Amino acid sequence: MEYSRILFFFFLLSTLTPFLDAEDIKSRDIGIYFGGGIGSASVKKLPPVTTGGGTLTPANPNSDCAYAGVGLRYFISKKWMADAAIMPALIYGYNFAADPAGGKVHINGIMIRLLADRLFFLSEKFSAHAGAGAMSISGVKISKPDNDGAVRLSEDNDSNIIPFVRLGLEWKIQPLLGWAVFGSYNLAQNDYKYYSLAGGNNTKVLIRQFASPRLMFETTMSFYFE
């Protein structure tokens, strides 16, 4: 259902083309880019929990996010651009400390993103971007811990749609080669929880909770084709 909504959003973007003025149509440039980004998640500080006759103290480390992948840009006109990307290397918590239950873990996932950008040409080589879109994060799973599985991700972490807005600046190093930086603000967040199976009866104890980043920064290198 969520992927169908994203595809419908992209379809609506494509329907804009017939209504553009002829003078506004540039060459139908297509760009392929490689990029990555970072962000900082919102961490909830959890208190110590007593279970099975012992006390488990959550480490509560910062939960950074990093991602990398590829994307496709289609210039609907000189002023408007559609952008679709897949970021298969999405990871939360690459700087996590060891869990109190033992082992180090991080959360992996895949991000799919669609957006539309309005372009403002500042000079022959520089253009500003202002856009909005939506992303979906799916395939979320925890990497195998060092202690062979004492930590579990919450069962309610289904993928959902996260709308966002962004601003950016691109520098055309060459006519068909561009480098850009972007800052985006997410209008919604995913909530992640994971647990330790503590005690002799494998009691599930919440040891870490955080929400996906609100603010993210990204850089891309693009190759364009006319």
PDB file of C-alpha atoms in Angstrom:
ATOM      1  CA  MET A   1       0.000   0.000   0.000  1.00  0.00           C
ATOM      2  CA  GLU A   2       2.779   2.459   0.907  1.00  0.00           C
ATOM      3  CA  TYR A   3       4.731   1.798  -2.275  1.00  0.00           C
ATOM      4  CA  SER A   4       1.571   2.359  -4.329  1.00  0.00           C
ATOM      5  CA  ARG A   5       1.198   5.781  -2.679  1.00  0.00           C
ATOM      6  CA  ILE A   6       4.755   6.703  -3.605  1.00  0.00           C
ATOM      7  CA  LEU A   7       4.222   5.558  -7.197  1.00  0.00           C
ATOM      8  CA  PHE A   8       1.004   7.577  -7.343  1.00  0.00           C
ATOM      9  CA  PHE A   9       2.929  10.645  -6.120  1.00  0.00           C
ATOM     10  CA  PHE A  10       5.487  10.159  -8.904  1.00  0.00           C
ATOM     11  CA  PHE A  11       2.655   9.739 -11.446  1.00  0.00           C
ATOM     12  CA  LEU A  12       1.186  13.081 -10.395  1.00  0.00           C
ATOM     13  CA  LEU A  13       4.561  14.732 -10.974  1.00  0.00           C
ATOM     14  CA  SER A  14       4.732  13.301 -14.479  1.00  0.00           C
ATOM     15  CA  THR A  15       1.298  14.721 -15.341  1.00  0.00           C
ATOM     16  CA  LEU A  16       2.647  18.258 -14.896  1.00  0.00           C
ATOM     17  CA  THR A  17       4.618  18.052 -18.142  1.00  0.00           C
ATOM     18  CA  PRO A  18       1.761  18.660 -20.643  1.00  0.00           C
ATOM     19  CA  PHE A  19       0.752  21.870 -18.834  1.00  0.00           C
ATOM     20  CA  LEU A  20       4.143  23.577 -19.004  1.00  0.00           C
ATOM     21  CA  ASP A  21       4.703  26.482 -21.373  1.00  0.00           C
ATOM     22  CA  ALA A  22       6.776  25.610 -24.411  1.00  0.00           C
ATOM     23  CA  GLU A  23       9.299  28.326 -23.526  1.00  0.00           C
ATOM     24  CA  ASP A  24       9.844  26.702 -20.146  1.00  0.00           C
ATOM     25  CA  ILE A  25      10.834  23.337 -21.588  1.00  0.00           C
ATOM     26  CA  LYS A  26      14.558  22.698 -21.561  1.00  0.00           C
ATOM     27  CA  SER A  27      16.146  19.632 -23.059  1.00  0.00           C
ATOM     28  CA  ARG A  28      14.802  16.579 -21.260  1.00  0.00           C
ATOM     29  CA  ASP A  29      17.952  16.059 -19.238  1.00  0.00           C
ATOM     30  CA  ILE A  30      18.242  12.928 -17.131  1.00  0.00           C
ATOM     31  CA  GLY A  31      20.745  12.648 -14.318  1.00  0.00           C
ATOM     32  CA  ILE A  32      22.103   9.694 -12.391  1.00  0.00           C
ATOM     33  CA  TYR A  33      23.651  10.411  -9.024  1.00  0.00           C
ATOM     34  CA  PHE A  34      25.462   8.700  -6.191  1.00  0.00           C
ATOM     35  CA  GLY A  35      25.029  10.113  -2.733  1.00  0.00           C
ATOM     36  CA  GLY A  36      24.860   9.684   0.984  1.00  0.00           C
ATOM     37  CA  GLY A  37      23.735  11.477   4.091  1.00  0.00           C
ATOM     38  CA  ILE A  38      23.778  11.640   7.872  1.00  0.00           C
ATOM     39  CA  GLY A  39      21.401  12.593  10.660  1.00  0.00           C
ATOM     40  CA  SER A  40      21.024  12.346  14.420  1.00  0.00           C
ATOM     41  CA  ALA A  41      18.091  10.443  15.937  1.00  0.00           C
ATOM     42  CA  SER A  42      16.139  11.506  19.010  1.00  0.00           C
ATOM     43  CA  VAL A  43      17.083   9.156  21.860  1.00  0.00           C
ATOM     44  CA  LYS A  44      14.816   8.485  24.840  1.00  0.00           C
ATOM     45  CA  LYS A  45      16.837   8.016  28.013  1.00  0.00           C
ATOM     46  CA  LEU A  46      15.672   4.782  29.636  1.00  0.00           C
ATOM     47  CA  PRO A  47      16.045   4.061  33.377  1.00  0.00           C
ATOM     48  CA  PRO A  48      17.587   0.904  34.879  1.00  0.00           C
ATOM     49  CA  VAL A  49      15.302  -2.133  34.928  1.00  0.00           C
ATOM     50  CA  THR A  50      15.319  -4.860  37.578  1.00  0.00           C
ATOM     51  CA  THR A  51      14.547  -8.346  36.282  1.00  0.00           C
ATOM     52  CA  GLY A  52      15.416 -11.888  37.293  1.00  0.00           C
ATOM     53  CA  GLY A  53      17.044 -10.719  40.489  1.00  0.00           C
ATOM     54  CA  GLY A  54      19.426  -8.353  38.679  1.00  0.00           C
ATOM     55  CA  THR A  55      19.450  -4.802  37.343  1.00  0.00           C
ATOM     56  CA  LEU A  56      19.883  -4.014  33.652  1.00  0.00           C
ATOM     57  CA  THR A  57      21.140  -0.482  32.942  1.00  0.00           C
ATOM     58  CA  PRO A  58      20.550   0.789  29.375  1.00  0.00           C
ATOM     59  CA  ALA A  59      23.609   2.427  27.841  1.00  0.00           C
ATOM     60  CA  ASN A  60      21.467   5.104  26.107  1.00  0.00           C
ATOM     61  CA  PRO A  61      24.137   6.001  23.505  1.00  0.00           C
ATOM     62  CA  ASN A  62      23.552   8.551  20.767  1.00  0.00           C
ATOM     63  CA  SER A  63      21.845   7.034  17.752  1.00  0.00           C
ATOM     64  CA  ASP A  64      23.260   8.461  14.553  1.00  0.00           C
ATOM     65  CA  CYS A  65      21.961   7.583  11.095  1.00  0.00           C
ATOM     66  CA  ALA A  66      23.891   7.228   7.834  1.00  0.00           C
ATOM     67  CA  TYR A  67      22.815   6.141   4.360  1.00  0.00           C
ATOM     68  CA  ALA A  68      24.137   5.790   0.810  1.00  0.00           C
ATOM     69  CA  GLY A  69      22.716   4.831  -2.562  1.00  0.00           C
ATOM     70  CA  VAL A  70      21.811   5.930  -6.078  1.00  0.00           C
ATOM     71  CA  GLY A  71      19.131   8.096  -7.644  1.00  0.00           C
ATOM     72  CA  LEU A  72      17.622   9.321 -10.901  1.00  0.00           C
ATOM     73  CA  ARG A  73      16.719  12.910 -11.766  1.00  0.00           C
ATOM     74  CA  TYR A  74      14.349  13.907 -14.554  1.00  0.00           C
ATOM     75  CA  PHE A  75      14.033  17.548 -15.585  1.00  0.00           C
ATOM     76  CA  ILE A  76      10.348  18.089 -16.294  1.00  0.00           C
ATOM     77  CA  SER A  77      11.235  21.632 -17.332  1.00  0.00           C
ATOM     78  CA  LYS A  78      13.968  24.190 -16.859  1.00  0.00           C
ATOM     79  CA  LYS A  79      12.577  25.037 -13.416  1.00  0.00           C
ATOM     80  CA  TRP A  80      11.226  21.706 -12.161  1.00  0.00           C
ATOM     81  CA  MET A  81      12.948  18.409 -11.447  1.00  0.00           C
ATOM     82  CA  ALA A  82      11.630  15.026 -10.297  1.00  0.00           C
ATOM     83  CA  ASP A  83      13.955  12.850  -8.212  1.00  0.00           C
ATOM     84  CA  ALA A  84      13.703   9.156  -7.332  1.00  0.00           C
ATOM     85  CA  ALA A  85      16.281   7.360  -5.175  1.00  0.00           C
ATOM     86  CA  ILE A  86      16.934   4.085  -3.436  1.00  0.00           C
ATOM     87  CA  MET A  87      19.324   4.000  -0.489  1.00  0.00           C
ATOM     88  CA  PRO A  88      20.011   0.312   0.271  1.00  0.00           C
ATOM     89  CA  ALA A  89      22.796   1.107   2.747  1.00  0.00           C
ATOM     90  CA  LEU A  90      20.784   2.700   5.550  1.00  0.00           C
ATOM     91  CA  ILE A  91      22.070   2.152   9.075  1.00  0.00           C
ATOM     92  CA  TYR A  92      21.088   3.433  12.521  1.00  0.00           C
ATOM     93  CA  GLY A  93      23.511   3.302  15.410  1.00  0.00           C
ATOM     94  CA  TYR A  94      26.829   2.687  13.693  1.00  0.00           C
ATOM     95  CA  ASN A  95      28.458   4.280  16.759  1.00  0.00           C
ATOM     96  CA  PHE A  96      26.525   2.252  19.342  1.00  0.00           C
ATOM     97  CA  ALA A  97      28.374   1.157  22.452  1.00  0.00           C
ATOM     98  CA  ALA A  98      28.134  -2.420  23.669  1.00  0.00           C
ATOM     99  CA  ASP A  99      24.705  -3.368  25.000  1.00  0.00           C
ATOM    100  CA  PRO A 100      24.490  -4.178  28.704  1.00  0.00           C
ATOM    101  CA  ALA A 101      23.242  -7.638  27.744  1.00  0.00           C
ATOM    102  CA  GLY A 102      26.425  -8.127  25.716  1.00  0.00           C
ATOM    103  CA  GLY A 103      27.236  -7.614  22.060  1.00  0.00           C
ATOM    104  CA  LYS A 104      27.108  -4.648  19.719  1.00  0.00           C
ATOM    105  CA  VAL A 105      24.172  -4.150  17.373  1.00  0.00           C
ATOM    106  CA  HIS A 106      22.944  -1.707  14.777  1.00  0.00           C
ATOM    107  CA  ILE A 107      19.763  -1.402  12.723  1.00  0.00           C
ATOM    108  CA  ASN A 108      19.792  -1.776   8.940  1.00  0.00           C
ATOM    109  CA  GLY A 109      17.102  -0.804   6.439  1.00  0.00           C
ATOM    110  CA  ILE A 110      16.337   0.406   2.906  1.00  0.00           C
ATOM    111  CA  MET A 111      15.097   3.885   2.071  1.00  0.00           C
ATOM    112  CA  ILE A 112      13.054   4.651  -1.064  1.00  0.00           C
ATOM    113  CA  ARG A 113      12.468   8.331  -1.797  1.00  0.00           C
ATOM    114  CA  LEU A 114      10.549  10.461  -4.310  1.00  0.00           C
ATOM    115  CA  LEU A 115      10.498  14.253  -4.491  1.00  0.00           C
ATOM    116  CA  ALA A 116      10.054  17.314  -6.686  1.00  0.00           C
ATOM    117  CA  ASP A 117      12.474  20.268  -6.682  1.00  0.00           C
ATOM    118  CA  ARG A 118      11.996  23.845  -7.853  1.00  0.00           C
ATOM    119  CA  LEU A 119      15.259  25.148  -9.345  1.00  0.00           C
ATOM    120  CA  PHE A 120      16.578  28.703  -9.035  1.00  0.00           C
ATOM    121  CA  PHE A 121      19.571  29.483 -11.255  1.00  0.00           C
ATOM    122  CA  LEU A 122      22.000  31.725  -9.388  1.00  0.00           C
ATOM    123  CA  SER A 123      24.647  31.734 -12.121  1.00  0.00           C
ATOM    124  CA  GLU A 124      25.838  29.609 -15.003  1.00  0.00           C
ATOM    125  CA  LYS A 125      27.388  27.108 -12.598  1.00  0.00           C
ATOM    126  CA  PHE A 126      25.264  27.348  -9.436  1.00  0.00           C
ATOM    127  CA  SER A 127      21.603  26.519  -8.851  1.00  0.00           C
ATOM    128  CA  ALA A 128      19.528  26.435  -5.668  1.00  0.00           C
ATOM    129  CA  HIS A 129      16.924  23.739  -4.981  1.00  0.00           C
ATOM    130  CA  ALA A 130      13.740  23.933  -2.905  1.00  0.00           C
ATOM    131  CA  GLY A 131      11.610  20.820  -2.823  1.00  0.00           C
ATOM    132  CA  ALA A 132       9.333  18.400  -1.039  1.00  0.00           C
ATOM    133  CA  GLY A 133       8.667  14.694  -1.185  1.00  0.00           C
ATOM    134  CA  ALA A 134       8.194  11.488   0.747  1.00  0.00           C
ATOM    135  CA  MET A 135      10.341   8.540   1.798  1.00  0.00           C
ATOM    136  CA  SER A 136       9.630   5.022   2.956  1.00  0.00           C
ATOM    137  CA  ILE A 137      11.993   3.016   5.180  1.00  0.00           C
ATOM    138  CA  SER A 138      11.506  -0.747   5.009  1.00  0.00           C
ATOM    139  CA  GLY A 139      13.385  -3.994   5.513  1.00  0.00           C
ATOM    140  CA  VAL A 140      14.371  -2.835   8.988  1.00  0.00           C
ATOM    141  CA  LYS A 141      16.311  -5.442  10.919  1.00  0.00           C
ATOM    142  CA  ILE A 142      18.973  -5.706  13.599  1.00  0.00           C
ATOM    143  CA  SER A 143      22.427  -6.920  12.694  1.00  0.00           C
ATOM    144  CA  LYS A 144      23.542 -10.138  14.375  1.00  0.00           C
ATOM    145  CA  PRO A 145      24.842  -9.288  17.866  1.00  0.00           C
ATOM    146  CA  ASP A 146      28.176 -10.539  19.132  1.00  0.00           C
ATOM    147  CA  ASN A 147      26.348 -12.559  21.773  1.00  0.00           C
ATOM    148  CA  ASP A 148      24.348 -14.494  19.154  1.00  0.00           C
ATOM    149  CA  GLY A 149      20.902 -13.030  19.418  1.00  0.00           C
ATOM    150  CA  ALA A 150      20.141 -11.614  22.867  1.00  0.00           C
ATOM    151  CA  VAL A 151      18.639  -8.429  21.397  1.00  0.00           C
ATOM    152  CA  ARG A 152      15.393  -8.131  19.422  1.00  0.00           C
ATOM    153  CA  LEU A 153      13.784  -5.288  17.467  1.00  0.00           C
ATOM    154  CA  SER A 154      10.234  -4.290  18.372  1.00  0.00           C
ATOM    155  CA  GLU A 155       7.558  -6.057  16.336  1.00  0.00           C
ATOM    156  CA  ASP A 156       5.716  -2.807  15.548  1.00  0.00           C
ATOM    157  CA  ASN A 157       8.415  -1.190  13.386  1.00  0.00           C
ATOM    158  CA  ASP A 158       6.560  -1.436  10.084  1.00  0.00           C
ATOM    159  CA  SER A 159       7.624   0.861   7.255  1.00  0.00           C
ATOM    160  CA  ASN A 160       5.646   4.043   6.816  1.00  0.00           C
ATOM    161  CA  ILE A 161       5.615   7.195   4.725  1.00  0.00           C
ATOM    162  CA  ILE A 162       7.687  10.138   5.988  1.00  0.00           C
ATOM    163  CA  PRO A 163       7.049  13.474   4.197  1.00  0.00           C
ATOM    164  CA  PHE A 164       9.867  16.013   4.115  1.00  0.00           C
ATOM    165  CA  VAL A 165      11.014  19.351   2.708  1.00  0.00           C
ATOM    166  CA  ARG A 166      14.540  20.214   1.618  1.00  0.00           C
ATOM    167  CA  LEU A 167      16.869  22.962   0.396  1.00  0.00           C
ATOM    168  CA  GLY A 168      20.067  22.514  -1.569  1.00  0.00           C
ATOM    169  CA  LEU A 169      22.791  24.010  -3.719  1.00  0.00           C
ATOM    170  CA  GLU A 170      24.373  22.410  -6.789  1.00  0.00           C
ATOM    171  CA  TRP A 171      27.626  23.335  -8.471  1.00  0.00           C
ATOM    172  CA  LYS A 172      28.044  22.343 -12.102  1.00  0.00           C
ATOM    173  CA  ILE A 173      31.702  21.356 -12.137  1.00  0.00           C
ATOM    174  CA  GLN A 174      31.275  20.653 -15.844  1.00  0.00           C
ATOM    175  CA  PRO A 175      28.159  20.980 -18.046  1.00  0.00           C
ATOM    176  CA  LEU A 176      27.220  17.330 -17.410  1.00  0.00           C
ATOM    177  CA  LEU A 177      28.787  16.853 -13.973  1.00  0.00           C
ATOM    178  CA  GLY A 178      27.425  18.334 -10.753  1.00  0.00           C
ATOM    179  CA  TRP A 179      28.135  18.220  -7.030  1.00  0.00           C
ATOM    180  CA  ALA A 180      25.406  19.202  -4.559  1.00  0.00           C
ATOM    181  CA  VAL A 181      24.673  19.524  -0.850  1.00  0.00           C
ATOM    182  CA  PHE A 182      21.189  19.333   0.688  1.00  0.00           C
ATOM    183  CA  GLY A 183      19.539  19.786   4.034  1.00  0.00           C
ATOM    184  CA  SER A 184      16.131  18.211   4.656  1.00  0.00           C
ATOM    185  CA  TYR A 185      13.595  18.379   7.467  1.00  0.00           C
ATOM    186  CA  ASN A 186      11.382  15.341   8.061  1.00  0.00           C
ATOM    187  CA  LEU A 187       7.784  16.154   8.970  1.00  0.00           C
ATOM    188  CA  ALA A 188       7.263  12.775  10.669  1.00  0.00           C
ATOM    189  CA  GLN A 189       9.413  10.165  12.425  1.00  0.00           C
ATOM    190  CA  ASN A 190       9.718   6.402  12.739  1.00  0.00           C
ATOM    191  CA  ASP A 191       9.934   5.096  16.294  1.00  0.00           C
ATOM    192  CA  TYR A 192      12.350   2.233  17.032  1.00  0.00           C
ATOM    193  CA  LYS A 193      12.527   0.070  20.154  1.00  0.00           C
ATOM    194  CA  TYR A 194      14.604  -2.937  20.914  1.00  0.00           C
ATOM    195  CA  TYR A 195      14.854  -5.317  23.771  1.00  0.00           C
ATOM    196  CA  SER A 196      17.160  -7.610  25.667  1.00  0.00           C
ATOM    197  CA  LEU A 197      16.035 -11.139  26.504  1.00  0.00           C
ATOM    198  CA  ALA A 198      17.152 -10.977  30.122  1.00  0.00           C
ATOM    199  CA  GLY A 199      16.916 -13.402  33.011  1.00  0.00           C
ATOM    200  CA  GLY A 200      16.416 -17.135  33.113  1.00  0.00           C
ATOM    201  CA  ASN A 201      12.890 -16.858  31.719  1.00  0.00           C
ATOM    202  CA  ASN A 202      13.970 -14.713  28.747  1.00  0.00           C
ATOM    203  CA  THR A 203      11.994 -11.685  29.917  1.00  0.00           C
ATOM    204  CA  LYS A 204      11.844  -9.038  27.172  1.00  0.00           C
ATOM    205  CA  VAL A 205      13.233  -5.780  28.601  1.00  0.00           C
ATOM    206  CA  LEU A 206      13.287  -2.486  26.679  1.00  0.00           C
ATOM    207  CA  ILE A 207      16.914  -1.312  26.570  1.00  0.00           C
ATOM    208  CA  ARG A 208      16.915   1.254  23.757  1.00  0.00           C
ATOM    209  CA  GLN A 209      14.374   3.563  22.150  1.00  0.00           C
ATOM    210  CA  PHE A 210      14.826   6.313  19.583  1.00  0.00           C
ATOM    211  CA  ALA A 211      13.042   8.112  16.748  1.00  0.00           C
ATOM    212  CA  SER A 212      14.398   8.650  13.239  1.00  0.00           C
ATOM    213  CA  PRO A 213      16.098  12.020  12.554  1.00  0.00           C
ATOM    214  CA  ARG A 214      14.189  15.218  11.939  1.00  0.00           C
ATOM    215  CA  LEU A 215      17.126  16.989  10.271  1.00  0.00           C
ATOM    216  CA  MET A 216      19.346  15.263   7.695  1.00  0.00           C
ATOM    217  CA  PHE A 217      22.227  16.397   5.478  1.00  0.00           C
ATOM    218  CA  GLU A 218      23.155  14.860   2.138  1.00  0.00           C
ATOM    219  CA  THR A 219      25.724  15.240  -0.625  1.00  0.00           C
ATOM    220  CA  THR A 220      25.505  13.907  -4.182  1.00  0.00           C
ATOM    221  CA  MET A 221      27.634  13.607  -7.312  1.00  0.00           C
ATOM    222  CA  SER A 222      25.534  13.678 -10.489  1.00  0.00           C
ATOM    223  CA  PHE A 223      26.144  12.703 -14.101  1.00  0.00           C
ATOM    224  CA  TYR A 224      23.722  14.231 -16.633  1.00  0.00           C
ATOM    225  CA  PHE A 225      22.629  13.110 -20.099  1.00  0.00           C
ATOM    226  CA  GLU A 226      20.805  15.184 -22.709  1.00  0.00           C
TER     227      GLU A 226
END
